[in-house]
Amino acid sequence: MSTQYDSIGAKYDTLSVMPIQQIQHVAMKRLIGPFDSPKRVLELACGTGFYTRQMVSWGASHVTALDISPAMISTAQKALPAEMKDHVTFCVANCARSNIWDSAELKDQKGTFDLVVAAWLLNYAPTGEEMQRMFENVYSALKPGGKFIGLTVHAAIIDMFQPDDPLNENEKHLGAIYEVLGRVDDGYRVCCHAFTEPELKWEFYFLREDVYSKAALEAGMGGLEWNVVLPGEEHVEKLGKKYWQSYLDRPKAAICISRKPYCE
C-alpha cells in the first residue's frame, strides 16, 4: 500500500472535487463533529491530512495522524496551517502492525484517545486476520467507552460486484469506478479507477460485512453500526436525481462505528 500511495502523493487531493467525495465529507462531519468538548483523536491512514485539518477546525484538542506513506505524510505536513501545528502530530506508521506503539510519537499513549478515525483504512486489509490487527490498534488506542469511526466500502452490497462488471459503464460519470481484479477468500481484490487529471488507480479489498464484524469483535471492540453514505437533498437538487441514480442503486461507501466497552 505504501508504494502505490508514494507514487500518488498530493495528486490524491484532486479527488476532493468529485461529488461522491463531497458526500463522504458531509457524512463524516455529521458523525464526527463539531466536538462538544476537547477530544484527543488518533487518525489512522490520514493520507494528505484532509480530515486531520477538519477535526482540528471542529474542535479536537489534538490529532495524532498516522499514514503508511511518507509521501502522504509530507503532503499533509505541508498543507497544515501554521495555527494548527501545535494541535497535530504526524507519524509514518503501518496501522495494521502492533509496533506502532513503539514509535516516539505514540509511546505511552495506549488508552488515551477519545476517538479513533480511519477514512479508507479497513478496505486495505486483504484478510479478516489483517483487519483484526487494525481493530486491535483501535482498541489499544481508545479509552474505555471511546469511539471508532471508519469510512470504508459498503460491505453489505459485495454481491452486487463481479469481474467485468456491466454496471461500471453507468457509473463513469461519477468520476470513479471499482474494477474487480479477482477473488480472495473473504471477497474481492479491487482497483479504483479515478477519472481525474491525471487519471489515478490504486488497489484495495472489498470484503464481506461479516468479516468486518468478526474482526472488530475479536479485537475486543463492540458491534459495528453501519451508516451508508448517501447524497443529501442539497446534492440531489444541485445535480439532479438522474445524476445520482446509479450511485443510489449501489452506494459504494459506508461508515462503520464501534465503541470500546467500558468493562473488559
Short mmCIF file of C-alpha atoms in Angstrom, two decimals:
data_model
loop_
_atom_site.label_atom_id
_atom_site.label_comp_id
_atom_site.label_asym_id
_atom_site.label_seq_id
_atom_site.Cartn_x
_atom_site.Cartn_y
_atom_site.Cartn_z
CA MET A 1 0.00 0.00 0.00
CA SER A 2 2.84 2.41 0.77
CA THR A 3 4.32 2.09 -2.71
CA GLN A 4 1.12 2.91 -4.59
CA TYR A 5 0.40 5.95 -2.41
CA ASP A 6 4.00 7.14 -2.51
CA SER A 7 3.54 7.48 -6.26
CA ILE A 8 0.14 9.21 -5.90
CA GLY A 9 1.08 11.70 -3.16
CA ALA A 10 -0.52 15.13 -3.49
CA LYS A 11 -2.37 14.08 -6.66
CA TYR A 12 -4.85 12.31 -4.34
CA ASP A 13 -6.32 15.71 -3.46
CA THR A 14 -7.70 16.02 -7.00
CA LEU A 15 -10.43 13.60 -5.88
CA SER A 16 -11.86 16.14 -3.44
CA VAL A 17 -13.82 17.98 -6.14
CA MET A 18 -15.83 14.87 -7.01
CA PRO A 19 -19.42 14.89 -5.75
CA ILE A 20 -19.01 11.31 -4.49
CA GLN A 21 -16.14 12.53 -2.32
CA GLN A 22 -18.09 15.55 -1.12
CA ILE A 23 -20.99 13.43 0.16
CA GLN A 24 -18.46 11.38 2.13
CA HIS A 25 -17.12 14.56 3.72
CA VAL A 26 -20.64 15.65 4.73
CA ALA A 27 -21.37 12.23 6.24
CA MET A 28 -18.11 12.17 8.19
CA LYS A 29 -18.70 15.66 9.58
CA ARG A 30 -22.19 14.66 10.70
CA LEU A 31 -20.81 11.70 12.64
CA ILE A 32 -17.59 13.25 13.97
CA GLY A 33 -18.01 16.91 14.77
CA PRO A 34 -18.09 19.65 15.78
CA PHE A 35 -16.85 18.42 19.17
CA ASP A 36 -18.86 19.49 22.19
CA SER A 37 -15.74 19.19 24.37
CA PRO A 38 -11.99 18.91 23.69
CA LYS A 39 -11.11 15.48 22.31
CA ARG A 40 -7.87 13.62 21.72
CA VAL A 41 -8.07 11.92 18.32
CA LEU A 42 -5.97 9.22 16.72
CA GLU A 43 -6.33 9.25 12.94
CA LEU A 44 -5.30 6.10 11.10
CA ALA A 45 -4.48 6.39 7.37
CA CYS A 46 -4.59 10.20 7.39
CA GLY A 47 -3.46 10.49 3.77
CA THR A 48 -2.90 14.11 2.77
CA GLY A 49 -4.43 15.34 6.02
CA PHE A 50 -7.88 16.45 4.87
CA TYR A 51 -9.71 15.05 7.91
CA THR A 52 -6.78 15.97 10.15
CA ARG A 53 -7.34 19.63 9.38
CA GLN A 54 -11.10 19.28 9.54
CA MET A 55 -11.03 17.70 13.00
CA VAL A 56 -8.84 20.47 14.40
CA SER A 57 -11.25 23.02 12.95
CA TRP A 58 -14.12 21.07 14.56
CA GLY A 59 -12.55 21.47 17.98
CA ALA A 60 -10.25 18.50 18.56
CA SER A 61 -7.68 19.38 21.21
CA HIS A 62 -5.05 17.24 19.47
CA VAL A 63 -4.90 14.90 16.49
CA THR A 64 -2.17 12.27 16.15
CA ALA A 65 -2.24 11.38 12.44
CA LEU A 66 -0.64 8.22 11.05
CA ASP A 67 -0.10 7.01 7.50
CA ILE A 68 1.99 4.26 5.94
CA SER A 69 3.15 6.52 3.10
CA PRO A 70 5.97 9.03 3.73
CA ALA A 71 4.81 10.95 0.64
CA MET A 72 1.32 11.34 2.06
CA ILE A 73 2.65 12.46 5.45
CA SER A 74 4.93 15.00 3.76
CA THR A 75 1.98 16.40 1.79
CA ALA A 76 -0.16 16.55 4.95
CA GLN A 77 2.55 18.40 6.86
CA LYS A 78 2.96 20.99 4.11
CA ALA A 79 -0.81 21.54 3.93
CA LEU A 80 -1.25 22.09 7.67
CA PRO A 81 -1.88 25.77 8.52
CA ALA A 82 0.60 27.30 10.94
CA GLU A 83 -2.09 27.94 13.54
CA MET A 84 -2.86 24.19 13.69
CA LYS A 85 0.70 22.91 14.15
CA ASP A 86 0.50 22.77 17.96
CA HIS A 87 -2.62 20.59 17.67
CA VAL A 88 -1.29 17.91 15.30
CA THR A 89 1.42 15.26 15.41
CA PHE A 90 2.20 13.31 12.22
CA CYS A 91 3.81 9.90 12.14
CA VAL A 92 4.73 7.40 9.39
CA ALA A 93 3.39 4.04 10.55
CA ASN A 94 1.72 0.87 9.30
CA CYS A 95 -1.66 0.94 11.03
CA ALA A 96 -2.01 -2.85 10.73
CA ARG A 97 1.08 -3.52 12.85
CA SER A 98 1.21 -3.56 16.66
CA ASN A 99 4.66 -1.95 16.67
CA ILE A 100 3.11 1.46 16.01
CA TRP A 101 3.13 1.85 19.78
CA ASP A 102 6.95 1.69 19.78
CA SER A 103 7.25 4.97 17.86
CA ALA A 104 8.25 8.10 19.74
CA GLU A 105 5.02 9.84 18.73
CA LEU A 106 2.83 7.12 20.30
CA LYS A 107 4.95 5.86 23.19
CA ASP A 108 2.92 5.61 26.43
CA GLN A 109 -0.28 6.75 24.65
CA LYS A 110 -2.24 3.49 24.68
CA GLY A 111 -5.71 4.02 26.10
CA THR A 112 -5.51 7.83 25.98
CA PHE A 113 -7.64 8.66 22.94
CA ASP A 114 -11.31 9.65 23.00
CA LEU A 115 -11.82 8.92 19.30
CA VAL A 116 -10.13 6.92 16.54
CA VAL A 117 -10.94 7.91 12.96
CA ALA A 118 -9.95 5.87 9.92
CA ALA A 119 -11.02 7.08 6.47
CA TRP A 120 -10.24 4.38 3.91
CA LEU A 121 -8.06 2.13 6.05
CA LEU A 122 -10.07 -1.04 6.69
CA ASN A 123 -10.53 -1.69 2.96
CA TYR A 124 -6.78 -2.30 2.66
CA ALA A 125 -6.99 -5.45 4.77
CA PRO A 126 -6.69 -8.45 2.43
CA THR A 127 -7.99 -10.84 5.10
CA GLY A 128 -10.07 -10.83 8.26
CA GLU A 129 -6.91 -11.50 10.29
CA GLU A 130 -5.24 -8.35 8.95
CA MET A 131 -8.37 -6.33 9.65
CA GLN A 132 -8.46 -7.70 13.19
CA ARG A 133 -4.93 -6.34 13.73
CA MET A 134 -6.18 -2.92 12.62
CA PHE A 135 -9.04 -3.12 15.11
CA GLU A 136 -6.62 -4.27 17.83
CA ASN A 137 -4.75 -0.97 17.38
CA VAL A 138 -8.08 0.86 17.60
CA TYR A 139 -8.87 -0.99 20.83
CA SER A 140 -5.42 -0.27 22.28
CA ALA A 141 -5.72 3.42 21.46
CA LEU A 142 -9.13 4.15 22.97
CA LYS A 143 -10.16 4.98 26.48
CA PRO A 144 -12.97 2.74 27.81
CA GLY A 145 -16.14 3.93 26.10
CA GLY A 146 -14.15 5.61 23.33
CA LYS A 147 -15.50 5.63 19.79
CA PHE A 148 -14.20 4.41 16.44
CA ILE A 149 -15.45 5.90 13.16
CA GLY A 150 -14.29 4.30 9.92
CA LEU A 151 -15.10 5.28 6.34
CA THR A 152 -14.84 2.24 4.07
CA VAL A 153 -16.63 0.27 1.37
CA HIS A 154 -20.32 -0.56 1.77
CA ALA A 155 -19.59 -4.19 2.59
CA ALA A 156 -23.25 -5.27 2.60
CA ILE A 157 -23.51 -4.88 -1.19
CA ILE A 158 -20.49 -7.01 -2.12
CA ASP A 159 -22.72 -9.38 -4.11
CA MET A 160 -23.56 -6.52 -6.50
CA PHE A 161 -19.99 -6.56 -7.86
CA GLN A 162 -18.41 -9.03 -10.26
CA PRO A 163 -15.49 -9.27 -12.70
CA ASP A 164 -16.12 -7.39 -15.98
CA ASP A 165 -18.88 -5.52 -14.18
CA PRO A 166 -21.51 -4.29 -16.68
CA LEU A 167 -22.73 -1.60 -14.27
CA ASN A 168 -19.40 0.26 -14.42
CA GLU A 169 -20.40 1.99 -17.66
CA ASN A 170 -23.35 3.60 -15.84
CA GLU A 171 -21.07 4.91 -13.09
CA LYS A 172 -18.20 6.51 -15.00
CA HIS A 173 -19.86 9.95 -14.87
CA LEU A 174 -19.48 9.83 -11.07
CA GLY A 175 -15.72 10.14 -11.55
CA ALA A 176 -14.53 6.74 -10.38
CA ILE A 177 -15.34 3.06 -10.80
CA TYR A 178 -14.37 -0.15 -9.00
CA GLU A 179 -12.78 -2.77 -11.25
CA VAL A 180 -12.81 -6.27 -9.75
CA LEU A 181 -9.37 -7.81 -10.26
CA GLY A 182 -10.04 -11.20 -8.71
CA ARG A 183 -11.45 -13.14 -5.80
CA VAL A 184 -9.84 -13.54 -2.39
CA ASP A 185 -11.08 -15.76 0.44
CA ASP A 186 -13.32 -13.11 2.01
CA GLY A 187 -14.30 -11.03 -1.01
CA TYR A 188 -12.60 -9.28 -3.92
CA ARG A 189 -9.34 -7.53 -4.78
CA VAL A 190 -10.40 -4.29 -6.45
CA CYS A 191 -8.88 -1.40 -8.38
CA CYS A 192 -10.35 2.06 -8.02
CA HIS A 193 -10.02 3.88 -11.34
CA ALA A 194 -10.49 7.62 -10.86
CA PHE A 195 -11.05 9.77 -13.95
CA THR A 196 -9.09 12.72 -12.62
CA GLU A 197 -6.39 14.68 -14.43
CA PRO A 198 -4.10 12.77 -14.43
CA GLU A 199 -6.10 9.56 -14.02
CA LEU A 200 -5.34 7.65 -10.84
CA LYS A 201 -5.54 3.95 -9.99
CA TRP A 202 -4.98 2.12 -6.74
CA GLU A 203 -5.84 -1.30 -5.36
CA PHE A 204 -7.67 -2.39 -2.21
CA TYR A 205 -10.03 -5.10 -0.94
CA PHE A 206 -13.81 -5.35 -0.84
CA LEU A 207 -14.53 -7.85 1.95
CA ARG A 208 -17.84 -9.14 3.30
CA GLU A 209 -19.69 -7.39 6.13
CA ASP A 210 -19.40 -10.40 8.45
CA VAL A 211 -15.61 -10.21 8.11
CA TYR A 212 -15.69 -6.64 9.42
CA SER A 213 -17.96 -7.59 12.32
CA LYS A 214 -15.86 -10.58 13.35
CA ALA A 215 -12.61 -8.59 13.16
CA ALA A 216 -13.98 -5.86 15.42
CA LEU A 217 -15.45 -8.24 18.00
CA GLU A 218 -12.37 -10.46 18.19
CA ALA A 219 -10.23 -7.38 18.73
CA GLY A 220 -12.37 -6.53 21.77
CA MET A 221 -14.48 -3.78 20.22
CA GLY A 222 -18.27 -3.59 20.38
CA GLY A 223 -20.57 -4.43 17.49
CA LEU A 224 -20.46 -2.35 14.32
CA GLU A 225 -23.15 0.15 13.40
CA TRP A 226 -23.25 0.86 9.65
CA ASN A 227 -24.20 4.19 8.08
CA VAL A 228 -24.50 4.14 4.29
CA VAL A 229 -23.12 7.29 2.63
CA LEU A 230 -25.90 8.81 0.51
CA PRO A 231 -26.33 12.18 -1.20
CA GLY A 232 -28.28 14.72 0.81
CA GLU A 233 -31.10 16.83 -0.55
CA GLU A 234 -28.72 19.66 -1.43
CA HIS A 235 -26.62 17.33 -3.60
CA VAL A 236 -29.66 15.88 -5.34
CA GLU A 237 -31.07 19.35 -6.00
CA LYS A 238 -27.75 20.59 -7.36
CA LEU A 239 -27.02 17.72 -9.77
CA GLY A 240 -30.41 16.05 -10.20
CA LYS A 241 -31.77 12.62 -9.32
CA LYS A 242 -30.65 11.21 -12.68
CA TYR A 243 -27.01 12.03 -11.92
CA TRP A 244 -27.15 10.14 -8.62
CA GLN A 245 -29.33 7.19 -9.67
CA SER A 246 -26.50 4.76 -10.45
CA TYR A 247 -24.91 5.56 -7.09
CA LEU A 248 -28.23 5.17 -5.29
CA ASP A 249 -28.63 1.78 -6.98
CA ARG A 250 -25.43 0.59 -5.31
CA PRO A 251 -23.92 3.12 -2.88
CA LYS A 252 -20.29 2.12 -2.53
CA ALA A 253 -19.28 3.94 0.65
CA ALA A 254 -20.34 3.43 4.25
CA ILE A 255 -19.17 4.48 7.69
CA CYS A 256 -18.90 1.92 10.47
CA ILE A 257 -18.98 2.92 14.13
CA SER A 258 -17.98 0.96 17.21
CA ARG A 259 -17.15 1.65 20.85
CA LYS A 260 -14.59 0.16 23.18
CA PRO A 261 -16.55 -1.44 26.04
CA TYR A 262 -16.32 0.15 29.47
CA CYS A 263 -15.79 -3.26 31.07
CA GLU A 264 -13.45 -5.85 29.58
#
